[in-house]
Amino acid sequence: MPSTLEGQITMEKTPSYFVTNSAPKRIHSMARDIKLIIVVLAFKNRTLGLIDASWSALRIGIYALHLETWLQYFPLAQMHFVSGERLITDPAGELGRVQDFLGLKRIVTDKHFYFNKTKGFPCLKKPEDSSTPRCLGKSKGRTHPSIDPDVICRLHKFYKPFNMMFYQMTGQNFEWELEGQQ
């Protein structure tokens, strides 16, 4: 981790932390008072991106299982769960909740974003000190393969009890059971 001056917040982003069994213990031994921000997605949005990986991709999406491990080291109050779907449809709203969780003044608002039709994602507008806007990398916003609706239905049934458990554990309903999400 880089050094942090008083009044600064250091952030580190690694997508695999939440699903790596050894990560909670290691992170806890490094910084017990750390605040954790975890981005979660409906299985359809998550698994299709991993379709060419091994089917351990199914286990990655059992968020309740991973959360149980993290709760052995950190209280839920130190965790904030970001809806990956809302991060795309309402980035300012989701980031507003992140700013609140971190105890920051809400500075990032709708005026900082535009929707990039090519990528299919919101991007940050051009910062004053830059000549170009900031957008997700080439690996994001790509077209996913078409999946048989029967497979989608089976995945939905597989994840549903785990999603319900996750909602109960976090006190948040990500509404993945609504049509169009799963």
PDB file of C-alpha atoms in Angstrom:
ATOM      1  CA  MET A   1       0.000   0.000   0.000  1.00  0.00           C
ATOM      2  CA  PRO A   2       1.287   3.496  -0.737  1.00  0.00           C
ATOM      3  CA  SER A   3       1.998   5.870   2.132  1.00  0.00           C
ATOM      4  CA  THR A   4      -0.909   8.056   3.122  1.00  0.00           C
ATOM      5  CA  LEU A   5      -0.693  11.485   4.669  1.00  0.00           C
ATOM      6  CA  GLU A   6      -3.085  12.541   7.403  1.00  0.00           C
ATOM      7  CA  GLY A   7      -6.362  13.598   5.807  1.00  0.00           C
ATOM      8  CA  GLN A   8      -5.836  11.405   2.737  1.00  0.00           C
ATOM      9  CA  ILE A   9      -7.629   8.198   1.841  1.00  0.00           C
ATOM     10  CA  THR A  10      -5.670   5.433   0.160  1.00  0.00           C
ATOM     11  CA  MET A  11      -7.576   3.145  -2.174  1.00  0.00           C
ATOM     12  CA  GLU A  12      -6.479  -0.168  -3.633  1.00  0.00           C
ATOM     13  CA  LYS A  13      -8.565  -2.095  -6.141  1.00  0.00           C
ATOM     14  CA  THR A  14      -8.257  -5.806  -6.759  1.00  0.00           C
ATOM     15  CA  PRO A  15     -11.370  -7.609  -8.033  1.00  0.00           C
ATOM     16  CA  SER A  16     -10.362 -10.990  -6.638  1.00  0.00           C
ATOM     17  CA  TYR A  17      -9.971  -9.971  -2.969  1.00  0.00           C
ATOM     18  CA  PHE A  18     -13.599 -10.636  -2.057  1.00  0.00           C
ATOM     19  CA  VAL A  19     -13.547 -14.175  -3.454  1.00  0.00           C
ATOM     20  CA  THR A  20     -10.070 -15.145  -2.191  1.00  0.00           C
ATOM     21  CA  ASN A  21     -10.324 -17.099   1.073  1.00  0.00           C
ATOM     22  CA  SER A  22      -6.980 -15.914   2.465  1.00  0.00           C
ATOM     23  CA  ALA A  23      -7.571 -12.203   1.751  1.00  0.00           C
ATOM     24  CA  PRO A  24      -9.705 -11.244   4.803  1.00  0.00           C
ATOM     25  CA  LYS A  25      -7.151 -12.531   7.318  1.00  0.00           C
ATOM     26  CA  ARG A  26      -4.223 -10.890   5.506  1.00  0.00           C
ATOM     27  CA  ILE A  27      -5.986  -7.567   5.125  1.00  0.00           C
ATOM     28  CA  HIS A  28      -7.155  -7.649   8.752  1.00  0.00           C
ATOM     29  CA  SER A  29      -3.586  -8.215   9.964  1.00  0.00           C
ATOM     30  CA  MET A  30      -2.481  -5.205   7.905  1.00  0.00           C
ATOM     31  CA  ALA A  31      -5.294  -2.765   8.770  1.00  0.00           C
ATOM     32  CA  ARG A  32      -8.115  -3.680  11.161  1.00  0.00           C
ATOM     33  CA  ASP A  33      -9.995  -0.393  10.753  1.00  0.00           C
ATOM     34  CA  ILE A  34     -10.022  -0.499   6.956  1.00  0.00           C
ATOM     35  CA  LYS A  35     -13.231   0.306   5.073  1.00  0.00           C
ATOM     36  CA  LEU A  36     -14.092  -2.188   2.365  1.00  0.00           C
ATOM     37  CA  ILE A  37     -15.993  -1.357  -0.815  1.00  0.00           C
ATOM     38  CA  ILE A  38     -17.259  -4.404  -2.697  1.00  0.00           C
ATOM     39  CA  VAL A  39     -18.890  -4.154  -6.130  1.00  0.00           C
ATOM     40  CA  VAL A  40     -21.421  -6.938  -6.746  1.00  0.00           C
ATOM     41  CA  LEU A  41     -23.308  -7.886  -9.917  1.00  0.00           C
ATOM     42  CA  ALA A  42     -26.220 -10.117 -10.858  1.00  0.00           C
ATOM     43  CA  PHE A  43     -24.984 -13.507 -12.073  1.00  0.00           C
ATOM     44  CA  LYS A  44     -26.018 -12.789 -15.648  1.00  0.00           C
ATOM     45  CA  ASN A  45     -23.812  -9.710 -15.819  1.00  0.00           C
ATOM     46  CA  ARG A  46     -20.959 -11.377 -13.957  1.00  0.00           C
ATOM     47  CA  THR A  47     -20.910 -14.970 -15.232  1.00  0.00           C
ATOM     48  CA  LEU A  48     -21.279 -14.143 -18.910  1.00  0.00           C
ATOM     49  CA  GLY A  49     -18.088 -12.136 -18.692  1.00  0.00           C
ATOM     50  CA  LEU A  50     -16.339 -15.229 -17.315  1.00  0.00           C
ATOM     51  CA  ILE A  51     -17.977 -17.763 -19.618  1.00  0.00           C
ATOM     52  CA  ASP A  52     -14.706 -18.911 -21.141  1.00  0.00           C
ATOM     53  CA  ALA A  53     -13.154 -19.407 -17.715  1.00  0.00           C
ATOM     54  CA  SER A  54     -13.628 -22.589 -15.735  1.00  0.00           C
ATOM     55  CA  TRP A  55     -16.974 -23.102 -14.061  1.00  0.00           C
ATOM     56  CA  SER A  56     -15.395 -22.106 -10.792  1.00  0.00           C
ATOM     57  CA  ALA A  57     -16.982 -18.906 -12.086  1.00  0.00           C
ATOM     58  CA  LEU A  58     -20.187 -20.222 -10.509  1.00  0.00           C
ATOM     59  CA  ARG A  59     -18.578 -20.246  -7.056  1.00  0.00           C
ATOM     60  CA  ILE A  60     -17.365 -16.664  -7.468  1.00  0.00           C
ATOM     61  CA  GLY A  61     -20.995 -15.524  -7.572  1.00  0.00           C
ATOM     62  CA  ILE A  62     -21.997 -17.117  -4.280  1.00  0.00           C
ATOM     63  CA  TYR A  63     -21.476 -13.835  -2.456  1.00  0.00           C
ATOM     64  CA  ALA A  64     -23.019 -15.072   0.803  1.00  0.00           C
ATOM     65  CA  LEU A  65     -20.291 -17.699   1.082  1.00  0.00           C
ATOM     66  CA  HIS A  66     -17.525 -15.132   0.611  1.00  0.00           C
ATOM     67  CA  LEU A  67     -19.174 -12.652   2.970  1.00  0.00           C
ATOM     68  CA  GLU A  68     -19.243 -15.274   5.741  1.00  0.00           C
ATOM     69  CA  THR A  69     -15.443 -15.450   5.547  1.00  0.00           C
ATOM     70  CA  TRP A  70     -15.055 -11.664   5.642  1.00  0.00           C
ATOM     71  CA  LEU A  71     -17.407 -11.368   8.625  1.00  0.00           C
ATOM     72  CA  GLN A  72     -14.983 -13.495  10.644  1.00  0.00           C
ATOM     73  CA  TYR A  73     -12.527 -10.573  10.456  1.00  0.00           C
ATOM     74  CA  PHE A  74     -14.521  -7.401   9.815  1.00  0.00           C
ATOM     75  CA  PRO A  75     -17.882  -6.110  11.039  1.00  0.00           C
ATOM     76  CA  LEU A  76     -20.516  -5.409   8.407  1.00  0.00           C
ATOM     77  CA  ALA A  77     -20.317  -1.698   9.325  1.00  0.00           C
ATOM     78  CA  GLN A  78     -16.848  -1.585   7.724  1.00  0.00           C
ATOM     79  CA  MET A  79     -18.211  -2.896   4.421  1.00  0.00           C
ATOM     80  CA  HIS A  80     -20.108  -1.104   1.702  1.00  0.00           C
ATOM     81  CA  PHE A  81     -21.664  -3.061  -1.152  1.00  0.00           C
ATOM     82  CA  VAL A  82     -21.955  -1.254  -4.473  1.00  0.00           C
ATOM     83  CA  SER A  83     -24.506  -2.423  -7.028  1.00  0.00           C
ATOM     84  CA  GLY A  84     -22.579  -2.955 -10.251  1.00  0.00           C
ATOM     85  CA  GLU A  85     -25.829  -2.501 -12.178  1.00  0.00           C
ATOM     86  CA  ARG A  86     -26.591   0.855 -10.521  1.00  0.00           C
ATOM     87  CA  LEU A  87     -22.973   1.905 -11.011  1.00  0.00           C
ATOM     88  CA  ILE A  88     -23.745   1.753 -14.741  1.00  0.00           C
ATOM     89  CA  THR A  89     -27.275   3.233 -14.674  1.00  0.00           C
ATOM     90  CA  ASP A  90     -26.697   5.804 -11.893  1.00  0.00           C
ATOM     91  CA  PRO A  91     -22.962   6.259 -11.314  1.00  0.00           C
ATOM     92  CA  ALA A  92     -23.327   9.523  -9.401  1.00  0.00           C
ATOM     93  CA  GLY A  93     -25.927   8.018  -7.059  1.00  0.00           C
ATOM     94  CA  GLU A  94     -23.800   4.934  -6.334  1.00  0.00           C
ATOM     95  CA  LEU A  95     -20.662   7.021  -5.862  1.00  0.00           C
ATOM     96  CA  GLY A  96     -22.646   9.371  -3.611  1.00  0.00           C
ATOM     97  CA  ARG A  97     -23.351   6.422  -1.324  1.00  0.00           C
ATOM     98  CA  VAL A  98     -19.652   5.480  -1.428  1.00  0.00           C
ATOM     99  CA  GLN A  99     -18.708   9.054  -0.495  1.00  0.00           C
ATOM    100  CA  ASP A 100     -21.172   8.897   2.422  1.00  0.00           C
ATOM    101  CA  PHE A 101     -19.723   5.559   3.588  1.00  0.00           C
ATOM    102  CA  LEU A 102     -16.211   7.023   3.525  1.00  0.00           C
ATOM    103  CA  GLY A 103     -17.364  10.132   5.399  1.00  0.00           C
ATOM    104  CA  LEU A 104     -16.561  12.401   2.473  1.00  0.00           C
ATOM    105  CA  LYS A 105     -18.374  15.460   1.217  1.00  0.00           C
ATOM    106  CA  ARG A 106     -20.437  14.586  -1.869  1.00  0.00           C
ATOM    107  CA  ILE A 107     -18.371  16.092  -4.659  1.00  0.00           C
ATOM    108  CA  VAL A 108     -18.904  13.625  -7.521  1.00  0.00           C
ATOM    109  CA  THR A 109     -22.315  14.294  -9.088  1.00  0.00           C
ATOM    110  CA  ASP A 110     -24.211  13.694 -12.342  1.00  0.00           C
ATOM    111  CA  LYS A 111     -22.386  16.609 -13.961  1.00  0.00           C
ATOM    112  CA  HIS A 112     -19.170  14.549 -13.902  1.00  0.00           C
ATOM    113  CA  PHE A 113     -20.506  11.778 -16.182  1.00  0.00           C
ATOM    114  CA  TYR A 114     -21.668  11.199 -19.729  1.00  0.00           C
ATOM    115  CA  PHE A 115     -22.932   7.986 -21.319  1.00  0.00           C
ATOM    116  CA  ASN A 116     -20.563   6.533 -23.916  1.00  0.00           C
ATOM    117  CA  LYS A 117     -22.811   4.833 -26.483  1.00  0.00           C
ATOM    118  CA  THR A 118     -19.925   2.869 -27.994  1.00  0.00           C
ATOM    119  CA  LYS A 119     -18.867   1.343 -24.665  1.00  0.00           C
ATOM    120  CA  GLY A 120     -22.366   1.101 -23.222  1.00  0.00           C
ATOM    121  CA  PHE A 121     -21.066   2.558 -19.956  1.00  0.00           C
ATOM    122  CA  PRO A 122     -20.916   5.945 -18.293  1.00  0.00           C
ATOM    123  CA  CYS A 123     -17.552   7.695 -18.482  1.00  0.00           C
ATOM    124  CA  LEU A 124     -16.066  10.571 -16.541  1.00  0.00           C
ATOM    125  CA  LYS A 125     -16.186  13.864 -18.404  1.00  0.00           C
ATOM    126  CA  LYS A 126     -12.905  15.447 -19.357  1.00  0.00           C
ATOM    127  CA  PRO A 127     -11.110  16.695 -16.233  1.00  0.00           C
ATOM    128  CA  GLU A 128      -9.981  20.327 -16.392  1.00  0.00           C
ATOM    129  CA  ASP A 129      -6.315  19.314 -16.494  1.00  0.00           C
ATOM    130  CA  SER A 130      -6.763  16.713 -19.249  1.00  0.00           C
ATOM    131  CA  SER A 131      -7.529  16.714 -22.941  1.00  0.00           C
ATOM    132  CA  THR A 132      -9.507  13.460 -22.865  1.00  0.00           C
ATOM    133  CA  PRO A 133     -12.371  11.990 -20.844  1.00  0.00           C
ATOM    134  CA  ARG A 134     -11.801   8.936 -18.610  1.00  0.00           C
ATOM    135  CA  CYS A 135     -13.544   5.721 -19.585  1.00  0.00           C
ATOM    136  CA  LEU A 136     -13.305   2.025 -18.746  1.00  0.00           C
ATOM    137  CA  GLY A 137     -10.576   0.060 -20.516  1.00  0.00           C
ATOM    138  CA  LYS A 138     -10.846  -2.077 -23.636  1.00  0.00           C
ATOM    139  CA  SER A 139     -11.808  -5.183 -21.659  1.00  0.00           C
ATOM    140  CA  LYS A 140     -15.002  -3.478 -20.418  1.00  0.00           C
ATOM    141  CA  GLY A 141     -18.144  -2.967 -22.456  1.00  0.00           C
ATOM    142  CA  ARG A 142     -17.443  -5.837 -24.816  1.00  0.00           C
ATOM    143  CA  THR A 143     -20.248  -7.935 -26.285  1.00  0.00           C
ATOM    144  CA  HIS A 144     -20.967 -11.119 -24.341  1.00  0.00           C
ATOM    145  CA  PRO A 145     -21.851 -14.394 -26.045  1.00  0.00           C
ATOM    146  CA  SER A 146     -25.482 -15.341 -26.492  1.00  0.00           C
ATOM    147  CA  ILE A 147     -26.584 -17.870 -23.858  1.00  0.00           C
ATOM    148  CA  ASP A 148     -29.474 -20.298 -24.187  1.00  0.00           C
ATOM    149  CA  PRO A 149     -32.456 -18.998 -22.136  1.00  0.00           C
ATOM    150  CA  ASP A 150     -32.727 -22.428 -20.469  1.00  0.00           C
ATOM    151  CA  VAL A 151     -29.173 -22.045 -19.149  1.00  0.00           C
ATOM    152  CA  ILE A 152     -30.028 -18.573 -17.840  1.00  0.00           C
ATOM    153  CA  CYS A 153     -33.101 -20.021 -16.101  1.00  0.00           C
ATOM    154  CA  ARG A 154     -31.035 -22.801 -14.509  1.00  0.00           C
ATOM    155  CA  LEU A 155     -28.419 -20.302 -13.315  1.00  0.00           C
ATOM    156  CA  HIS A 156     -31.180 -18.113 -11.893  1.00  0.00           C
ATOM    157  CA  LYS A 157     -32.546 -21.073  -9.891  1.00  0.00           C
ATOM    158  CA  PHE A 158     -29.042 -22.008  -8.728  1.00  0.00           C
ATOM    159  CA  TYR A 159     -28.185 -18.518  -7.436  1.00  0.00           C
ATOM    160  CA  LYS A 160     -31.574 -17.512  -6.016  1.00  0.00           C
ATOM    161  CA  PRO A 161     -31.189 -19.035  -2.509  1.00  0.00           C
ATOM    162  CA  PHE A 162     -27.634 -17.693  -2.229  1.00  0.00           C
ATOM    163  CA  ASN A 163     -28.766 -14.236  -3.355  1.00  0.00           C
ATOM    164  CA  MET A 164     -31.572 -14.239  -0.774  1.00  0.00           C
ATOM    165  CA  MET A 165     -29.061 -15.164   1.928  1.00  0.00           C
ATOM    166  CA  PHE A 166     -26.722 -12.391   0.733  1.00  0.00           C
ATOM    167  CA  TYR A 167     -29.548  -9.823   0.834  1.00  0.00           C
ATOM    168  CA  GLN A 168     -30.357 -10.884   4.389  1.00  0.00           C
ATOM    169  CA  MET A 169     -26.713 -10.742   5.480  1.00  0.00           C
ATOM    170  CA  THR A 170     -26.111  -7.268   4.009  1.00  0.00           C
ATOM    171  CA  GLY A 171     -29.530  -5.779   4.682  1.00  0.00           C
ATOM    172  CA  GLN A 172     -29.659  -4.777   1.007  1.00  0.00           C
ATOM    173  CA  ASN A 173     -31.854  -6.088  -1.784  1.00  0.00           C
ATOM    174  CA  PHE A 174     -30.012  -5.820  -5.078  1.00  0.00           C
ATOM    175  CA  GLU A 175     -33.200  -6.881  -6.915  1.00  0.00           C
ATOM    176  CA  TRP A 176     -31.412  -9.470  -9.042  1.00  0.00           C
ATOM    177  CA  GLU A 177     -34.594 -11.525  -9.164  1.00  0.00           C
ATOM    178  CA  LEU A 178     -36.428  -8.862 -11.164  1.00  0.00           C
ATOM    179  CA  GLU A 179     -36.927  -9.676 -14.818  1.00  0.00           C
ATOM    180  CA  GLY A 180     -34.125  -8.277 -16.918  1.00  0.00           C
ATOM    181  CA  GLN A 181     -31.497  -8.729 -14.211  1.00  0.00           C
ATOM    182  CA  GLN A 182     -31.273 -12.506 -14.225  1.00  0.00           C
TER     183      GLN A 182
END
